[in-house]
Tab-separated table of N, CA, C and O in Angstrom:
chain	number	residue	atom	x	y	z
N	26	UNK	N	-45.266	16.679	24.419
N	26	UNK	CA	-44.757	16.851	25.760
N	26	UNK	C	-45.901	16.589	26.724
N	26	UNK	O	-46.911	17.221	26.415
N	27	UNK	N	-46.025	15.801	27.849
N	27	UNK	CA	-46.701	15.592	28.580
N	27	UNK	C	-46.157	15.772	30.430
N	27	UNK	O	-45.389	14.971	30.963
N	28	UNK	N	-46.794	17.040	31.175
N	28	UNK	CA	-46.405	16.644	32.489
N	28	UNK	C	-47.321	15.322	33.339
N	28	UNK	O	-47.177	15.329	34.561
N	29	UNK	N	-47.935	14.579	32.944
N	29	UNK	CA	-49.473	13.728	33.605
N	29	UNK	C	-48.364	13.090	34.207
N	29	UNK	O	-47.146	13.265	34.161
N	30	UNK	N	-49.139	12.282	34.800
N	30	UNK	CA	-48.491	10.865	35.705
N	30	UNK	C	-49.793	10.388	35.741
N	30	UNK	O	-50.530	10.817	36.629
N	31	UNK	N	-50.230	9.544	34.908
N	31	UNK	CA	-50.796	8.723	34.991
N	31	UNK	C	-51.341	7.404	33.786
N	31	UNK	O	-50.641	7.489	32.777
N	32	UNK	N	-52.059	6.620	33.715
N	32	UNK	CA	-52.155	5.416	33.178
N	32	UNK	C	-52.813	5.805	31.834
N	32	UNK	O	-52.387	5.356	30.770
N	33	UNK	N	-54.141	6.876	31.932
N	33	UNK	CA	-54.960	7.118	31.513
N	33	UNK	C	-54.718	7.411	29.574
N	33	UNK	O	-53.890	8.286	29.323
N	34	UNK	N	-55.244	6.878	28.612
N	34	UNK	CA	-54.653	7.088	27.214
N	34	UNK	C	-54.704	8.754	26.610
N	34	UNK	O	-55.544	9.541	27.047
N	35	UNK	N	-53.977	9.038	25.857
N	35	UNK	CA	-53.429	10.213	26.067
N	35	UNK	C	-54.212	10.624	24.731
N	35	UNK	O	-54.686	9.838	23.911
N	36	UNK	N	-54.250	12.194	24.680
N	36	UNK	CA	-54.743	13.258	23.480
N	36	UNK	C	-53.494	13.994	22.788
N	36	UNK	O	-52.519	14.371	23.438
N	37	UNK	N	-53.577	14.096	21.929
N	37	UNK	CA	-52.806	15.566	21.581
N	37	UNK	C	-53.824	16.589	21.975
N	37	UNK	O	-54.943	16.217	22.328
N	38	UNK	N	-53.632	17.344	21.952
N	38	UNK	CA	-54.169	18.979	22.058
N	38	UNK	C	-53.353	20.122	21.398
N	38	UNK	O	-52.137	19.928	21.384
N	39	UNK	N	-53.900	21.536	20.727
N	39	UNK	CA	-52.956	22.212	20.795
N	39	UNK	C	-53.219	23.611	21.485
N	39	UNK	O	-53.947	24.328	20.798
N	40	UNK	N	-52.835	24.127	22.584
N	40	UNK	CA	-53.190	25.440	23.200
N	40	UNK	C	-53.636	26.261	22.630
N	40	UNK	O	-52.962	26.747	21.722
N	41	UNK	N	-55.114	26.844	22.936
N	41	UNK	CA	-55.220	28.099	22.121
N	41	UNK	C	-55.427	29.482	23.307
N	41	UNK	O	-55.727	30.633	22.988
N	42	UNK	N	-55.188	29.006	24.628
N	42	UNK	CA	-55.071	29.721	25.487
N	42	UNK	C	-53.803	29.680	26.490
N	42	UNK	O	-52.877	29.273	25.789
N	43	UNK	N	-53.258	29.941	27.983
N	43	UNK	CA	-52.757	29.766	28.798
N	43	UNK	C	-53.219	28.914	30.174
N	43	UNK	O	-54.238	29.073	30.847
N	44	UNK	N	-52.341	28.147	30.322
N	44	UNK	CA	-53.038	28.029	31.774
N	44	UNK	C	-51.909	27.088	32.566
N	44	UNK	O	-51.439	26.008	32.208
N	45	UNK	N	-51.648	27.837	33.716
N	45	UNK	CA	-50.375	26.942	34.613
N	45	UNK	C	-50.947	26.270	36.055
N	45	UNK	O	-51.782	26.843	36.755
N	46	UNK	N	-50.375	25.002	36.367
N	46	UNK	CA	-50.765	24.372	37.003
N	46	UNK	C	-49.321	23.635	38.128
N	46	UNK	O	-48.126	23.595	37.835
N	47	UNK	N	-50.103	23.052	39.627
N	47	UNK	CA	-48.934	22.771	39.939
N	47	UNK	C	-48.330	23.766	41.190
N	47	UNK	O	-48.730	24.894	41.478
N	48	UNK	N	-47.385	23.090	41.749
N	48	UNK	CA	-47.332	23.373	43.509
N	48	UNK	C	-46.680	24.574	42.313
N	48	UNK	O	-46.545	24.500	41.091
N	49	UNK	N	-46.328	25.812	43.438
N	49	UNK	CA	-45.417	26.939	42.945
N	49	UNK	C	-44.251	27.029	44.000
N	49	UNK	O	-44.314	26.621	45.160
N	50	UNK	N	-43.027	27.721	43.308
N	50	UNK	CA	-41.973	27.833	43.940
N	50	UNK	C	-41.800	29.287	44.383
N	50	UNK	O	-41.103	29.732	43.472
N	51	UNK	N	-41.988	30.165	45.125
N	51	UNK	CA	-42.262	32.162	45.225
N	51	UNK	C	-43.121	32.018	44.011
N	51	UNK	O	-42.629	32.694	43.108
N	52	UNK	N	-44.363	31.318	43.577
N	52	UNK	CA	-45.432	32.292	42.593
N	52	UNK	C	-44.809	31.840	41.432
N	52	UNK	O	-44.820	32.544	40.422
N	53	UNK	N	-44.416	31.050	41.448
N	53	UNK	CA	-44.045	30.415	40.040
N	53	UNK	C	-44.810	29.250	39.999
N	53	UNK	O	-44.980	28.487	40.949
N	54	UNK	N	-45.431	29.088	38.477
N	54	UNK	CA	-46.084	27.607	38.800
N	54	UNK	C	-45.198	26.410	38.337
N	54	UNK	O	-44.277	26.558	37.533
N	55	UNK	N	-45.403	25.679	38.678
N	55	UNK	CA	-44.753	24.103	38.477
N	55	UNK	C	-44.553	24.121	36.920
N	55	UNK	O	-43.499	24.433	36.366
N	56	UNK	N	-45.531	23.802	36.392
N	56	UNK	CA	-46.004	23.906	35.013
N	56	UNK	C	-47.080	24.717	34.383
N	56	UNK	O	-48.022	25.274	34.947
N	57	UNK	N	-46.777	24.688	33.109
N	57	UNK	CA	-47.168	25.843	32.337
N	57	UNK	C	-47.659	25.419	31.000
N	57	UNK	O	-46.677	25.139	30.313
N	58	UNK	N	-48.895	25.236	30.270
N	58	UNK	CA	-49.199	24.645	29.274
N	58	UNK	C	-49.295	26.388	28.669
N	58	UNK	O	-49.860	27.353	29.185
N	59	UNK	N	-48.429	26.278	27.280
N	59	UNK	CA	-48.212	27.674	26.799
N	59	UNK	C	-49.349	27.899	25.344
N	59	UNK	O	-50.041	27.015	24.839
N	60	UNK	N	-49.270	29.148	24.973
N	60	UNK	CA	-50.743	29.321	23.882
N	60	UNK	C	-49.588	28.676	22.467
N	60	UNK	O	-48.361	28.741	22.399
N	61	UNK	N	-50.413	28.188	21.661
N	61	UNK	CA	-49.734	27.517	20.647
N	61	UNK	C	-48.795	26.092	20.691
N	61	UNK	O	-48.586	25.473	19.647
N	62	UNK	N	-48.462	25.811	21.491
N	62	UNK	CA	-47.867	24.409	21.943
N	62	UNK	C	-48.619	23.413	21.705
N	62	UNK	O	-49.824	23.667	21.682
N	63	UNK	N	-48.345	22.490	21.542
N	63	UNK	CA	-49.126	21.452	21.649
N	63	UNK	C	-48.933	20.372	22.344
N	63	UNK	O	-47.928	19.789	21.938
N	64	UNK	N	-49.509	19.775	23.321
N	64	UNK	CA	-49.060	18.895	24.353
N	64	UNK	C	-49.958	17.419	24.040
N	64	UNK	O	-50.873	17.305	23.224
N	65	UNK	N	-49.352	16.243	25.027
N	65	UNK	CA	-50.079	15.112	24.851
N	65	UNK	C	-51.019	14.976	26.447
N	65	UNK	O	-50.420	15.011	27.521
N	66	UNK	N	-51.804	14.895	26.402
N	66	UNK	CA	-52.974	15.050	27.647
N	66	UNK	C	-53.771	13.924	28.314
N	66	UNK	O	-54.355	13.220	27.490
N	67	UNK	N	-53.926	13.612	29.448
N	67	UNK	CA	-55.281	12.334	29.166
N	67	UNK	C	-56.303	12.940	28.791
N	67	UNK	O	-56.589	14.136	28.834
N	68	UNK	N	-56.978	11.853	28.331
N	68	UNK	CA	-58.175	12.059	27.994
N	68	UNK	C	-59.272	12.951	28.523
N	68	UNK	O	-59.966	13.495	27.664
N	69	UNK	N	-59.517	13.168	29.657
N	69	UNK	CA	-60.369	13.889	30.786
N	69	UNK	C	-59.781	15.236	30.244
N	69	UNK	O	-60.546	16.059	29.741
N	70	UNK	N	-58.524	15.463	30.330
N	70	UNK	CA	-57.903	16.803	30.873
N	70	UNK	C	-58.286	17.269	28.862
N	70	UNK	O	-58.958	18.290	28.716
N	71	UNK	N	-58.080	16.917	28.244
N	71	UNK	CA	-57.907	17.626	27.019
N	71	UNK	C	-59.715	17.339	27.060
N	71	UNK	O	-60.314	18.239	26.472
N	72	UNK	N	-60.385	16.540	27.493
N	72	UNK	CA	-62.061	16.968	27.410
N	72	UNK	C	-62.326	18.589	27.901
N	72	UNK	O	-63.002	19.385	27.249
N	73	UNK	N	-61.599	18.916	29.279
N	73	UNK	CA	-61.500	19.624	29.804
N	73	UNK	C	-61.309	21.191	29.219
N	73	UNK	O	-61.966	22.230	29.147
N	74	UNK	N	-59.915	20.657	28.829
N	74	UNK	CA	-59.482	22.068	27.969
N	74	UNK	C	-60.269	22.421	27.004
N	74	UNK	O	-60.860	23.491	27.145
N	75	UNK	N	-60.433	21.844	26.102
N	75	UNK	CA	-61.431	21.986	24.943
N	75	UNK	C	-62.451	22.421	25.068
N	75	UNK	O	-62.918	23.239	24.276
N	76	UNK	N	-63.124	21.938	26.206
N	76	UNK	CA	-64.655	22.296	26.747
N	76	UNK	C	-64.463	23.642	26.842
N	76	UNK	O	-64.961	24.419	26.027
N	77	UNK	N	-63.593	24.095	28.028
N	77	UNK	CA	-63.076	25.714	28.444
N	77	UNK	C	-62.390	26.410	27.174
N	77	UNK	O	-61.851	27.517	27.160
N	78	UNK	N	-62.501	25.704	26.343
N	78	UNK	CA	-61.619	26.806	24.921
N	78	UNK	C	-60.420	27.424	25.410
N	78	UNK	O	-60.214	28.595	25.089
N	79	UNK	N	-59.643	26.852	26.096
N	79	UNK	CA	-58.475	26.847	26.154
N	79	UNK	C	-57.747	25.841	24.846
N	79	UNK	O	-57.032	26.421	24.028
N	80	UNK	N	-57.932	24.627	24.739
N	80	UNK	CA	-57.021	23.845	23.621
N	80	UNK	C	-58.195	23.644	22.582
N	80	UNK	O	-59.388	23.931	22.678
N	81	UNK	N	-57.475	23.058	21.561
N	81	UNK	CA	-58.324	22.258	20.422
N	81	UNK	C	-57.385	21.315	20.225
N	81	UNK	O	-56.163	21.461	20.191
N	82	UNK	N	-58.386	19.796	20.026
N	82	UNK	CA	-57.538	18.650	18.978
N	82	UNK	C	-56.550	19.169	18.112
N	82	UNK	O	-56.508	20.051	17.254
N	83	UNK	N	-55.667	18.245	18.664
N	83	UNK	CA	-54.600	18.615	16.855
N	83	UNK	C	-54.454	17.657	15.903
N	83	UNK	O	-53.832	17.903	14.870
């Protein structure tokens, strides 16, 4: 599952934390990358997560 919009070649990842992103509607966020899921990412963003120990490669 991927929310990106963009060109950039993509990762798997799989959550080992939380983290939501994204305009909110009353305090709700847009999106929501959940713990255990595993999503498809660009490249940057799953550098990202990983770095912060939020995701790991899957």
């Amino acid at each position: 599952m991927s929310f990106f919009n963009t060109d950039e070649p993509t990762v798997t990842v799989r959550m080992i934390g939380y983290m939501s992103y994204g305009p909110t509607d009353g305090g709700i966020p847009a999106h929501v990358l959940q713990n255990g899921e595993t999503y498809h990412v660009p490249q940057s963003e799953a550098d990202w997560l990983v770095g912060t120990d939020l995701a790991e490669h899957a």
